[in-house]
PDB file of C-alpha atoms in Angstrom:
ATOM      1  CA  MET E1253     100.246  71.918  97.410  1.00 56.00           C
ATOM      2  CA  ASN E1254      97.625  74.411  99.467  1.00 58.00           C
ATOM      3  CA  TYR E1255      98.811  75.267 102.993  1.00 55.00           C
ATOM      4  CA  GLN E1256      96.094  74.068 105.368  1.00 59.00           C
ATOM      5  CA  ALA E1257      96.300  75.802 108.406  1.00 59.00           C
ATOM      6  CA  PRO E1258      94.944  73.739 112.050  1.00 61.00           C
ATOM      7  CA  PRO E1259      91.700  74.989 113.734  1.00 60.00           C
ATOM      8  CA  PRO E1260      91.952  77.797 116.056  1.00 63.00           C
ATOM      9  CA  GLU E1261      93.422  76.696 119.110  1.00 65.00           C
ATOM     10  CA  GLY E1262      90.644  78.070 121.566  1.00 67.00           C
ATOM     11  CA  LYS E1263      87.865  75.701 119.456  1.00 67.00           C
ATOM     12  CA  SER E1264      89.264  72.715 118.970  1.00 73.00           C
ATOM     13  CA  ASN E1265      90.300  72.699 123.117  1.00 80.00           C
ATOM     14  CA  THR E1266      86.776  73.195 124.071  1.00 84.00           C
ATOM     15  CA  MET E1267      85.288  70.758 121.809  1.00 80.00           C
ATOM     16  CA  THR E1268      87.832  68.255 123.510  1.00 85.00           C
ATOM     17  CA  ILE E1269      86.732  69.488 126.876  1.00 86.00           C
ATOM     18  CA  VAL E1270      83.030  69.246 125.823  1.00 82.00           C
ATOM     19  CA  ALA E1271      83.572  65.114 124.730  1.00 82.00           C
ATOM     20  CA  VAL E1272      85.950  64.328 127.851  1.00 85.00           C
ATOM     21  CA  ALA E1273      83.158  65.858 129.784  1.00 86.00           C
ATOM     22  CA  ALA E1274      80.610  63.719 128.010  1.00 84.00           C
ATOM     23  CA  ILE E1275      82.444  60.642 128.706  1.00 87.00           C
ATOM     24  CA  VAL E1276      83.115  60.564 131.955  1.00 86.00           C
ATOM     25  CA  ALA E1277      79.477  61.117 133.029  1.00 86.00           C
ATOM     26  CA  SER E1278      78.603  58.139 131.267  1.00 83.00           C
ATOM     27  CA  ILE E1279      81.378  56.352 132.921  1.00 88.00           C
ATOM     28  CA  ALA E1280      79.552  57.899 136.261  1.00 85.00           C
ATOM     29  CA  ALA E1281      76.160  56.926 135.461  1.00 83.00           C
ATOM     30  CA  ASN E1282      77.047  53.584 134.380  1.00 83.00           C
ATOM     31  CA  LEU E1283      79.033  52.810 137.972  1.00 86.00           C
ATOM     32  CA  PHE E1284      76.114  54.466 139.912  1.00 85.00           C
ATOM     33  CA  LEU E1285      73.578  51.962 138.014  1.00 82.00           C
ATOM     34  CA  LEU E1286      76.322  49.002 138.874  1.00 82.00           C
ATOM     35  CA  TYR E1287      76.391  50.647 142.608  1.00 84.00           C
ATOM     36  CA  GLN E1288      72.547  50.226 142.887  1.00 82.00           C
ATOM     37  CA  VAL E1289      72.408  46.479 141.129  1.00 79.00           C
ATOM     38  CA  ASN E1290      75.173  45.524 143.822  1.00 83.00           C
ATOM     39  CA  GLY E1291      73.235  47.023 146.929  1.00 81.00           C
ATOM     40  CA  LEU E1292      70.170  45.277 145.776  1.00 81.00           C
ATOM     41  CA  LYS E1293      72.808  41.662 145.200  1.00 82.00           C
ATOM     42  CA  ASP E1294      73.837  42.420 148.825  1.00 85.00           C
ATOM     43  CA  GLU E1295      70.518  43.249 150.818  1.00 84.00           C
ATOM     44  CA  SER E1296      69.013  39.923 148.839  1.00 80.00           C
ATOM     45  CA  ALA E1297      72.159  37.942 150.102  1.00 86.00           C
ATOM     46  CA  HIS E1298      71.671  39.728 153.211  1.00 89.00           C
ATOM     47  CA  ALA E1299      68.003  38.851 153.382  1.00 83.00           C
ATOM     48  CA  ARG E1300      68.843  34.856 152.701  1.00 84.00           C
ATOM     49  CA  GLU E1301      70.961  34.586 155.496  1.00 87.00           C
ATOM     50  CA  VAL E1302      68.613  35.945 158.136  1.00 88.00           C
ATOM     51  CA  LEU E1303      66.163  33.714 156.570  1.00 84.00           C
ATOM     52  CA  GLN E1304      68.092  30.410 156.388  1.00 89.00           C
ATOM     53  CA  GLY E1305      69.293  31.117 160.158  1.00 87.00           C
ATOM     54  CA  GLU E1306      65.622  31.982 161.016  1.00 83.00           C
ATOM     55  CA  VAL E1307      64.515  28.306 159.070  1.00 77.00           C
ATOM     56  CA  ASP E1308      68.128  26.369 160.685  1.00 84.00           C
ATOM     57  CA  THR E1309      67.209  27.931 164.330  1.00 81.00           C
ATOM     58  CA  LEU E1310      63.242  26.409 163.334  1.00 72.00           C
ATOM     59  CA  LYS E1311      64.734  23.142 162.395  1.00 77.00           C
ATOM     60  CA  GLU E1312      66.797  22.940 165.304  1.00 75.00           C
ATOM     61  CA  ASN E1313      63.613  23.219 167.368  1.00 71.00           C
ATOM     62  CA  SER E1314      61.032  21.776 165.427  1.00 65.00           C
ATOM     63  CA  THR E1315      60.040  18.885 167.890  1.00 65.00           C
ATOM     64  CA  ALA E1316      59.039  21.949 169.725  1.00 65.00           C
ATOM     65  CA  MET E1317      57.831  23.462 167.029  1.00 62.00           C
ATOM     66  CA  THR E1318      53.392  24.043 167.444  1.00 74.00           C
ATOM     67  CA  ALA E1319      51.713  24.338 164.202  1.00 76.00           C
ATOM     68  CA  ALA E1320      51.362  28.155 164.485  1.00 80.00           C
ATOM     69  CA  GLN E1321      55.102  28.022 164.274  1.00 70.00           C
ATOM     70  CA  ARG E1322      55.265  25.591 161.065  1.00 76.00           C
ATOM     71  CA  LYS E1323      52.555  27.875 159.555  1.00 87.00           C
ATOM     72  CA  HIS E1324      54.736  30.728 160.212  1.00 86.00           C
ATOM     73  CA  MET E1325      57.937  29.224 158.804  1.00 79.00           C
ATOM     74  CA  ASP E1326      55.921  28.170 155.851  1.00 88.00           C
ATOM     75  CA  GLU E1327      55.155  32.245 155.209  1.00 90.00           C
ATOM     76  CA  LEU E1328      58.464  33.159 156.072  1.00 87.00           C
ATOM     77  CA  LYS E1329      59.008  31.111 153.016  1.00 87.00           C
ATOM     78  CA  ASP E1330      57.071  32.202 150.628  1.00 90.00           C
ATOM     79  CA  ASP E1331      58.066  35.950 151.627  1.00 88.00           C
ATOM     80  CA  LEU E1332      61.535  34.959 151.175  1.00 82.00           C
ATOM     81  CA  ASP E1333      60.832  33.890 147.227  1.00 87.00           C
ATOM     82  CA  THR E1334      58.600  36.447 146.610  1.00 91.00           C
ATOM     83  CA  ARG E1335      61.186  38.748 147.861  1.00 87.00           C
ATOM     84  CA  SER E1336      63.837  37.165 145.795  1.00 80.00           C
ATOM     85  CA  LYS E1337      62.176  37.173 143.010  1.00 89.00           C
ATOM     86  CA  GLN E1338      61.147  40.861 143.557  1.00 89.00           C
ATOM     87  CA  LEU E1339      64.908  41.587 144.417  1.00 79.00           C
ATOM     88  CA  ALA E1340      65.745  39.615 140.515  1.00 83.00           C
ATOM     89  CA  ALA E1341      63.262  41.464 138.366  1.00 88.00           C
ATOM     90  CA  GLN E1342      64.729  45.034 140.156  1.00 87.00           C
ATOM     91  CA  ALA E1343      68.101  43.971 139.443  1.00 72.00           C
ATOM     92  CA  ASN E1344      67.515  42.545 135.767  1.00 83.00           C
ATOM     93  CA  GLN E1345      65.470  46.355 135.317  1.00 88.00           C
ATOM     94  CA  ALA E1346      68.257  48.162 136.734  1.00 74.00           C
ATOM     95  CA  LYS E1347      70.716  46.247 134.506  1.00 79.00           C
ATOM     96  CA  LYS E1348      68.501  46.686 131.677  1.00 84.00           C
ATOM     97  CA  GLU E1349      68.611  50.660 132.524  1.00 85.00           C
ATOM     98  CA  ALA E1350      71.833  50.651 132.776  1.00 69.00           C
ATOM     99  CA  VAL E1351      72.978  49.102 129.509  1.00 76.00           C
ATOM    100  CA  SER E1352      70.749  51.438 127.900  1.00 84.00           C
ATOM    101  CA  TYR E1353      71.540  54.362 129.151  1.00 82.00           C
ATOM    102  CA  ALA E1354      75.194  53.468 128.083  1.00 68.00           C
ATOM    103  CA  ASP E1355      74.261  52.454 125.002  1.00 82.00           C
ATOM    104  CA  GLU E1356      71.861  56.206 124.101  1.00 85.00           C
ATOM    105  CA  LYS E1357      75.760  58.217 125.525  1.00 79.00           C
ATOM    106  CA  SER E1358      77.727  56.426 123.514  1.00 76.00           C
ATOM    107  CA  LYS E1359      75.955  57.422 120.681  1.00 86.00           C
ATOM    108  CA  ALA E1360      75.404  60.399 121.601  1.00 84.00           C
ATOM    109  CA  LEU E1361      79.155  60.895 122.046  1.00 74.00           C
ATOM    110  CA  GLU E1362      79.762  59.277 118.504  1.00 84.00           C
ATOM    111  CA  ALA E1363      77.122  61.766 117.297  1.00 87.00           C
ATOM    112  CA  GLU E1364      79.290  64.734 119.203  1.00 82.00           C
ATOM    113  CA  GLN E1365      82.689  63.462 117.430  1.00 80.00           C
ATOM    114  CA  ALA E1366      81.195  63.414 114.414  1.00 86.00           C
ATOM    115  CA  LYS E1367      79.890  67.000 114.699  1.00 84.00           C
ATOM    116  CA  THR E1368      83.113  68.053 115.902  1.00 71.00           C
ATOM    117  CA  ASN E1369      85.306  66.434 112.878  1.00 81.00           C
ATOM    118  CA  GLN E1370      82.864  68.229 110.816  1.00 85.00           C
ATOM    119  CA  GLN E1371      83.381  71.086 112.674  1.00 82.00           C
ATOM    120  CA  VAL E1372      87.128  71.280 112.425  1.00 62.00           C
ATOM    121  CA  GLY E1373      87.398  70.005 108.911  1.00 78.00           C
ATOM    122  CA  GLN E1374      84.615  73.396 108.150  1.00 82.00           C
ATOM    123  CA  VAL E1375      87.241  75.514 109.966  1.00 59.00           C
ATOM    124  CA  SER E1376      90.090  73.902 107.930  1.00 70.00           C
ATOM    125  CA  SER E1377      89.015  74.782 104.796  1.00 80.00           C
ATOM    126  CA  ALA E1378      87.814  77.833 105.843  1.00 74.00           C
ATOM    127  CA  VAL E1379      91.447  78.710 107.006  1.00 59.00           C
ATOM    128  CA  SER E1380      92.570  77.094 103.639  1.00 78.00           C
ATOM    129  CA  ASP E1381      90.658  79.588 102.077  1.00 82.00           C
ATOM    130  CA  VAL E1382      91.669  82.875 103.928  1.00 61.00           C
ATOM    131  CA  ALA E1383      94.961  81.939 102.889  1.00 74.00           C
ATOM    132  CA  LYS E1384      94.366  81.703  99.394  1.00 84.00           C
ATOM    133  CA  LYS E1385      92.260  84.868  99.263  1.00 82.00           C
ATOM    134  CA  ALA E1386      95.066  86.415 101.378  1.00 68.00           C
ATOM    135  CA  ASP E1387      97.379  85.747  98.691  1.00 83.00           C
ATOM    136  CA  THR E1388      94.815  87.124  95.884  1.00 84.00           C
ATOM    137  CA  ALA E1389      94.915  90.369  97.944  1.00 72.00           C
ATOM    138  CA  ASN E1390      99.158  90.186  98.436  1.00 78.00           C
ATOM    139  CA  ALA E1391      99.182  90.322  94.450  1.00 83.00           C
ATOM    140  CA  LYS E1392      96.237  92.447  93.972  1.00 79.00           C
ATOM    141  CA  ILE E1393      98.328  95.302  96.675  1.00 62.00           C
ATOM    142  CA  ALA E1394     101.320  94.867  95.012  1.00 77.00           C
ATOM    143  CA  ASP E1395      99.580  95.845  91.419  1.00 79.00           C
ATOM    144  CA  VAL E1396      98.206  98.749  93.142  1.00 54.00           C
ATOM    145  CA  ASN E1397     101.574  99.495  94.402  1.00 70.00           C
ATOM    146  CA  ASN E1398     102.959  99.305  90.700  1.00 78.00           C
ATOM    147  CA  ASP E1399     100.079 101.586  89.328  1.00 72.00           C
ATOM    148  CA  VAL E1400     100.803 103.965  92.245  1.00 55.00           C
ATOM    149  CA  SER E1401     104.453 104.198  91.065  1.00 74.00           C
ATOM    150  CA  GLY E1402     103.453 104.577  87.962  1.00 75.00           C
ATOM    151  CA  VAL E1403     101.040 107.382  88.584  1.00 55.00           C
ATOM    152  CA  LYS E1404     103.240 108.866  90.892  1.00 73.00           C
ATOM    153  CA  GLN E1405     105.814 109.313  88.000  1.00 79.00           C
ATOM    154  CA  ASP E1406     102.873 110.348  85.203  1.00 74.00           C
ATOM    155  CA  LEU E1407     102.017 113.037  88.202  1.00 64.00           C
ATOM    156  CA  SER E1408     106.054 114.307  88.882  1.00 73.00           C
ATOM    157  CA  SER E1409     105.912 114.925  84.866  1.00 72.00           C
ATOM    158  CA  THR E1410     102.449 116.434  84.528  1.00 57.00           C
ATOM    159  CA  LYS E1411     103.622 118.854  87.448  1.00 69.00           C
ATOM    160  CA  ASN E1412     106.893 119.414  85.179  1.00 71.00           C
ATOM    161  CA  SER E1413     104.750 120.069  82.331  1.00 60.00           C
ATOM    162  CA  LEU E1414     102.570 122.662  84.452  1.00 54.00           C
ATOM    163  CA  ASP E1415     105.339 124.611  85.723  1.00 62.00           C
ATOM    164  CA  GLN E1416     106.628 124.604  82.471  1.00 58.00           C
ATOM    165  CA  THR E1417     103.443 126.099  81.070  1.00 48.00           C
ATOM    166  CA  LYS E1418     103.162 128.157  83.602  1.00 55.00           C
ATOM    167  CA  THR E1419     106.360 129.576  83.256  1.00 52.00           C
ATOM    168  CA  ASP E1420     105.810 129.963  80.075  1.00 49.00           C
ATOM    169  CA  LEU E1421     102.563 131.937  80.404  1.00 47.00           C
ATOM    170  CA  ASN E1422     104.152 134.936  82.763  1.00 51.00           C
ATOM    171  CA  ALA E1423     106.806 135.326  80.387  1.00 49.00           C
ATOM    172  CA  ASN E1424     103.741 135.841  77.555  1.00 48.00           C
ATOM    173  CA  ILE E1425     101.570 137.640  80.004  1.00 51.00           C
ATOM    174  CA  ALA E1426     105.349 140.418  80.504  1.00 50.00           C
ATOM    175  CA  ALA E1427     106.092 140.394  77.138  1.00 49.00           C
ATOM    176  CA  LEU E1428     102.073 142.272  76.308  1.00 64.00           C
ATOM    177  CA  LYS E1429     101.308 145.949  77.551  1.00 62.00           C
ATOM    178  CA  LYS E1430      98.799 146.882  79.705  1.00 75.00           C
ATOM    179  CA  VAL E1431      97.665 149.939  78.601  1.00 78.00           C
ATOM    180  CA  GLN E1432      94.146 152.289  79.593  1.00 80.00           C
ATOM    181  CA  GLY E1433      91.319 151.887  77.699  1.00 76.00           C
ATOM    182  CA  ASP E1434      89.321 155.078  76.873  1.00 78.00           C
ATOM    183  CA  LEU E1435      86.954 154.644  78.903  1.00 82.00           C
ATOM    184  CA  GLY E1436      88.972 155.064  81.670  1.00 74.00           C
ATOM    185  CA  GLY E1437      87.844 152.253  84.094  1.00 63.00           C
ATOM    186  CA  THR E1438      90.145 149.595  83.571  1.00 70.00           C
ATOM    187  CA  ASN E1439      93.782 148.623  82.329  1.00 77.00           C
ATOM    188  CA  SER E1440      93.889 146.190  79.354  1.00 83.00           C
ATOM    189  CA  MET E1441      96.515 143.775  77.641  1.00 89.00           C
ATOM    190  CA  VAL E1442      97.086 144.738  74.407  1.00 94.00           C
ATOM    191  CA  ALA E1443      99.137 143.416  71.362  1.00 95.00           C
ATOM    192  CA  THR E1444     100.540 145.325  69.297  1.00 93.00           C
ATOM    193  CA  ASN E1445     102.166 143.107  66.109  1.00 94.00           C
ATOM    194  CA  ALA E1446     101.327 139.921  65.080  1.00 93.00           C
ATOM    195  CA  HIS E1447     103.311 137.410  67.559  1.00 94.00           C
ATOM    196  CA  GLU E1448     101.830 140.013  70.910  1.00 94.00           C
ATOM    197  CA  LEU E1449      98.716 138.940  69.428  1.00 95.00           C
ATOM    198  CA  GLU E1450      99.382 135.336  69.358  1.00 95.00           C
ATOM    199  CA  GLU E1451     100.438 135.651  72.394  1.00 94.00           C
ATOM    200  CA  LEU E1452      97.690 136.960  73.889  1.00 93.00           C
ATOM    201  CA  LYS E1453      95.212 134.499  72.499  1.00 93.00           C
ATOM    202  CA  LYS E1454      97.411 131.402  73.970  1.00 92.00           C
ATOM    203  CA  LEU E1455      96.278 132.913  77.478  1.00 91.00           C
ATOM    204  CA  GLY E1456      92.614 132.111  76.338  1.00 89.00           C
ATOM    205  CA  VAL E1457      91.061 134.637  78.374  1.00 89.00           C
ATOM    206  CA  ARG E1458      89.186 136.244  75.813  1.00 94.00           C
ATOM    207  CA  ASN E1459      87.482 135.877  72.701  1.00 95.00           C
ATOM    208  CA  ILE E1460      89.775 137.320  69.787  1.00 96.00           C
ATOM    209  CA  VAL E1461      88.675 138.584  66.398  1.00 97.00           C
ATOM    210  CA  GLU E1462      91.324 139.634  63.852  1.00 97.00           C
ATOM    211  CA  PHE E1463      89.609 142.757  61.197  1.00 97.00           C
ATOM    212  CA  THR E1464      90.700 144.656  58.395  1.00 97.00           C
ATOM    213  CA  LEU E1465      87.953 147.545  58.124  1.00 96.00           C
ATOM    214  CA  LYS E1466      87.615 149.187  54.906  1.00 95.00           C
ATOM    215  CA  LYS E1467      86.409 152.856  54.444  1.00 94.00           C
ATOM    216  CA  GLN E1468      83.089 152.886  52.996  1.00 93.00           C
ATOM    217  CA  LYS E1469      79.298 153.844  53.892  1.00 92.00           C
ATOM    218  CA  ASP E1470      78.324 151.182  55.027  1.00 94.00           C
ATOM    219  CA  MET E1471      78.843 149.278  58.386  1.00 95.00           C
ATOM    220  CA  GLN E1472      80.948 146.306  58.340  1.00 96.00           C
ATOM    221  CA  LYS E1473      79.737 143.277  60.712  1.00 96.00           C
ATOM    222  CA  VAL E1474      82.580 141.952  62.884  1.00 96.00           C
ATOM    223  CA  SER E1475      81.446 139.126  65.221  1.00 94.00           C
ATOM    224  CA  ASN E1476      78.257 140.139  66.633  1.00 94.00           C
ATOM    225  CA  ILE E1477      78.721 143.733  66.242  1.00 96.00           C
ATOM    226  CA  SER E1478      78.976 146.289  63.382  1.00 96.00           C
ATOM    227  CA  LEU E1479      81.777 149.132  62.660  1.00 97.00           C
ATOM    228  CA  LYS E1480      82.458 151.482  60.253  1.00 97.00           C
ATOM    229  CA  LEU E1481      85.619 153.534  59.514  1.00 97.00           C
ATOM    230  CA  ASP E1482      84.978 157.321  59.202  1.00 96.00           C
ATOM    231  CA  LYS E1483      88.860 158.584  59.164  1.00 96.00           C
ATOM    232  CA  ALA E1484      92.264 157.885  58.953  1.00 97.00           C
ATOM    233  CA  ASP E1485      95.725 159.234  59.586  1.00 96.00           C
ATOM    234  CA  PHE E1486      98.831 157.337  58.522  1.00 96.00           C
ATOM    235  CA  LYS E1487     101.305 160.216  59.776  1.00 96.00           C
ATOM    236  CA  LYS E1488      99.526 160.779  62.512  1.00 96.00           C
ATOM    237  CA  ASN E1489      98.410 157.471  63.300  1.00 96.00           C
ATOM    238  CA  LYS E1490      94.934 158.140  64.272  1.00 97.00           C
ATOM    239  CA  PHE E1491      91.882 157.201  63.273  1.00 97.00           C
ATOM    240  CA  SER E1492      87.641 158.071  63.673  1.00 97.00           C
ATOM    241  CA  LEU E1493      85.307 155.050  64.207  1.00 96.00           C
ATOM    242  CA  THR E1494      81.611 154.406  64.329  1.00 97.00           C
ATOM    243  CA  VAL E1495      80.672 151.029  66.181  1.00 97.00           C
ATOM    244  CA  LEU E1496      77.371 149.674  66.419  1.00 96.00           C
ATOM    245  CA  ALA E1497      76.192 147.091  69.626  1.00 94.00           C
ATOM    246  CA  ASP E1498      72.999 146.310  71.037  1.00 90.00           C
ATOM    247  CA  ASP E1499      71.139 148.531  69.319  1.00 91.00           C
ATOM    248  CA  LYS E1500      73.484 151.467  70.572  1.00 94.00           C
ATOM    249  CA  ASN E1501      76.202 153.563  68.531  1.00 94.00           C
ATOM    250  CA  TRP E1502      79.216 154.817  69.789  1.00 94.00           C
ATOM    251  CA  ASP E1503      81.581 157.309  68.321  1.00 95.00           C
ATOM    252  CA  LYS E1504      85.069 157.065  68.554  1.00 95.00           C
ATOM    253  CA  LYS E1505      86.908 160.393  67.111  1.00 96.00           C
ATOM    254  CA  ASP E1506      90.642 160.712  66.876  1.00 95.00           C
ATOM    255  CA  ARG E1507      91.646 157.649  68.755  1.00 96.00           C
ATOM    256  CA  ASN E1508      95.468 156.084  68.280  1.00 96.00           C
ATOM    257  CA  THR E1509      96.658 152.587  67.176  1.00 96.00           C
ATOM    258  CA  ASN E1510      97.288 150.310  69.979  1.00 95.00           C
ATOM    259  CA  GLU E1511      94.764 152.387  71.930  1.00 94.00           C
ATOM    260  CA  PRO E1512      91.914 149.801  73.705  1.00 95.00           C
ATOM    261  CA  LEU E1513      88.217 151.320  72.277  1.00 96.00           C
ATOM    262  CA  GLN E1514      85.871 150.338  74.770  1.00 95.00           C
ATOM    263  CA  PHE E1515      82.407 149.580  75.124  1.00 94.00           C
ATOM    264  CA  TYR E1516      79.272 147.571  76.466  1.00 93.00           C
ATOM    265  CA  VAL E1517      77.339 145.094  74.954  1.00 93.00           C
ATOM    266  CA  GLY E1518      74.822 144.405  77.921  1.00 90.00           C
ATOM    267  CA  LYS E1519      77.429 143.977  80.582  1.00 89.00           C
ATOM    268  CA  SER E1520      80.010 142.540  78.840  1.00 92.00           C
ATOM    269  CA  LEU E1521      83.128 144.575  77.568  1.00 93.00           C
ATOM    270  CA  TYR E1522      84.414 144.749  75.051  1.00 95.00           C
ATOM    271  CA  GLU E1523      87.686 146.786  73.059  1.00 96.00           C
ATOM    272  CA  ILE E1524      88.689 147.116  69.590  1.00 97.00           C
ATOM    273  CA  VAL E1525      92.483 147.447  68.954  1.00 97.00           C
ATOM    274  CA  VAL E1526      93.730 149.168  65.970  1.00 97.00           C
ATOM    275  CA  ASN E1527      97.360 148.270  64.930  1.00 97.00           C
ATOM    276  CA  SER E1528      97.906 149.610  61.691  1.00 96.00           C
ATOM    277  CA  ILE E1529      96.699 151.893  59.541  1.00 97.00           C
ATOM    278  CA  SER E1530      97.363 151.744  55.523  1.00 96.00           C
ATOM    279  CA  LYS E1531      99.263 154.256  53.560  1.00 96.00           C
ATOM    280  CA  ASP E1532      96.707 155.322  51.511  1.00 96.00           C
ATOM    281  CA  GLU E1533      94.448 155.942  54.343  1.00 95.00           C
ATOM    282  CA  LYS E1534      91.528 153.532  53.031  1.00 95.00           C
ATOM    283  CA  THR E1535      91.906 150.188  55.107  1.00 97.00           C
ATOM    284  CA  ILE E1536      92.914 149.879  58.680  1.00 97.00           C
ATOM    285  CA  SER E1537      93.432 146.634  60.332  1.00 97.00           C
ATOM    286  CA  GLY E1538      93.443 145.216  64.259  1.00 97.00           C
ATOM    287  CA  TYR E1539      91.211 143.093  66.607  1.00 97.00           C
ATOM    288  CA  LEU E1540      88.174 142.920  68.593  1.00 97.00           C
ATOM    289  CA  SER E1541      88.619 141.113  72.582  1.00 96.00           C
ATOM    290  CA  SER E1542      85.248 139.884  73.674  1.00 94.00           C
ATOM    291  CA  PRO E1543      84.628 138.208  76.923  1.00 92.00           C
ATOM    292  CA  LYS E1544      84.561 134.529  76.812  1.00 86.00           C
ATOM    293  CA  TYR E1545      81.329 133.914  78.371  1.00 76.00           C
ATOM    294  CA  ASP E1546      78.579 137.224  78.275  1.00 64.00           C
ATOM    295  CA  SER E1547      77.908 138.797  81.503  1.00 57.00           C
ATOM    296  CA  PRO E1548      74.084 138.470  82.825  1.00 54.00           C
ATOM    297  CA  ARG E1549      72.009 141.372  81.760  1.00 46.00           C
TER     298      ARG E1549
END
């Protein structure tokens, strides 16, 4: 069952006052017209009485009337008849106007009442629609509250996951060693074994490319640079390299394992770290570290 709220009290009272005022005005107009008609009737009756008195006086004195007096009496009678007819016509006209005015006001009042009833119906319908929309909105708000609760739970879970990731990342960073590069300007995080290399990759800060370099005459391609192993000493953990990058050569002589060998490609700092030297001193293994995004030239 749909709830239909009553029309707004203020609007309903205003419409009722307007209707009552129209009725009172119509009644007042009718009373005023009836008062005019009664006045005309009283005036006609008084005139008749006056004329009749004069006639009676003339009759009493008929023996003494002259021809002129008789003529005057006839004129008075004619005037009485004329005035009586005029008053009767005016009374009929006033009555017609009063009836017409009453009918007009009655029709206007009926039209106003019908309009008021229609507006009341529209207001009731609008209130019903508002109530339905309010119920729908409340239902949607309840759904949103449920969604918000779910989102809060997801955010809490995500925060816990991020906190754990941060803790693990801090632990991984602490496990890596910071070593000063051979250019002397910056300290770099260096991985000295396979486990530390995996942790360095997980940081996602730089591109890591592993390589194994053989001792040979020609340069070997590693990512976007070229390397050549010139010398290796297994017992002393030392080696010498030639680096070709950005159309430039760098000679890295008598370097130690796990030492960051630094050079620039454009304005981006690259690093080579050699972790091991084979016993036959013919190969070395390590990795190339480069920025995720090249610095602008």
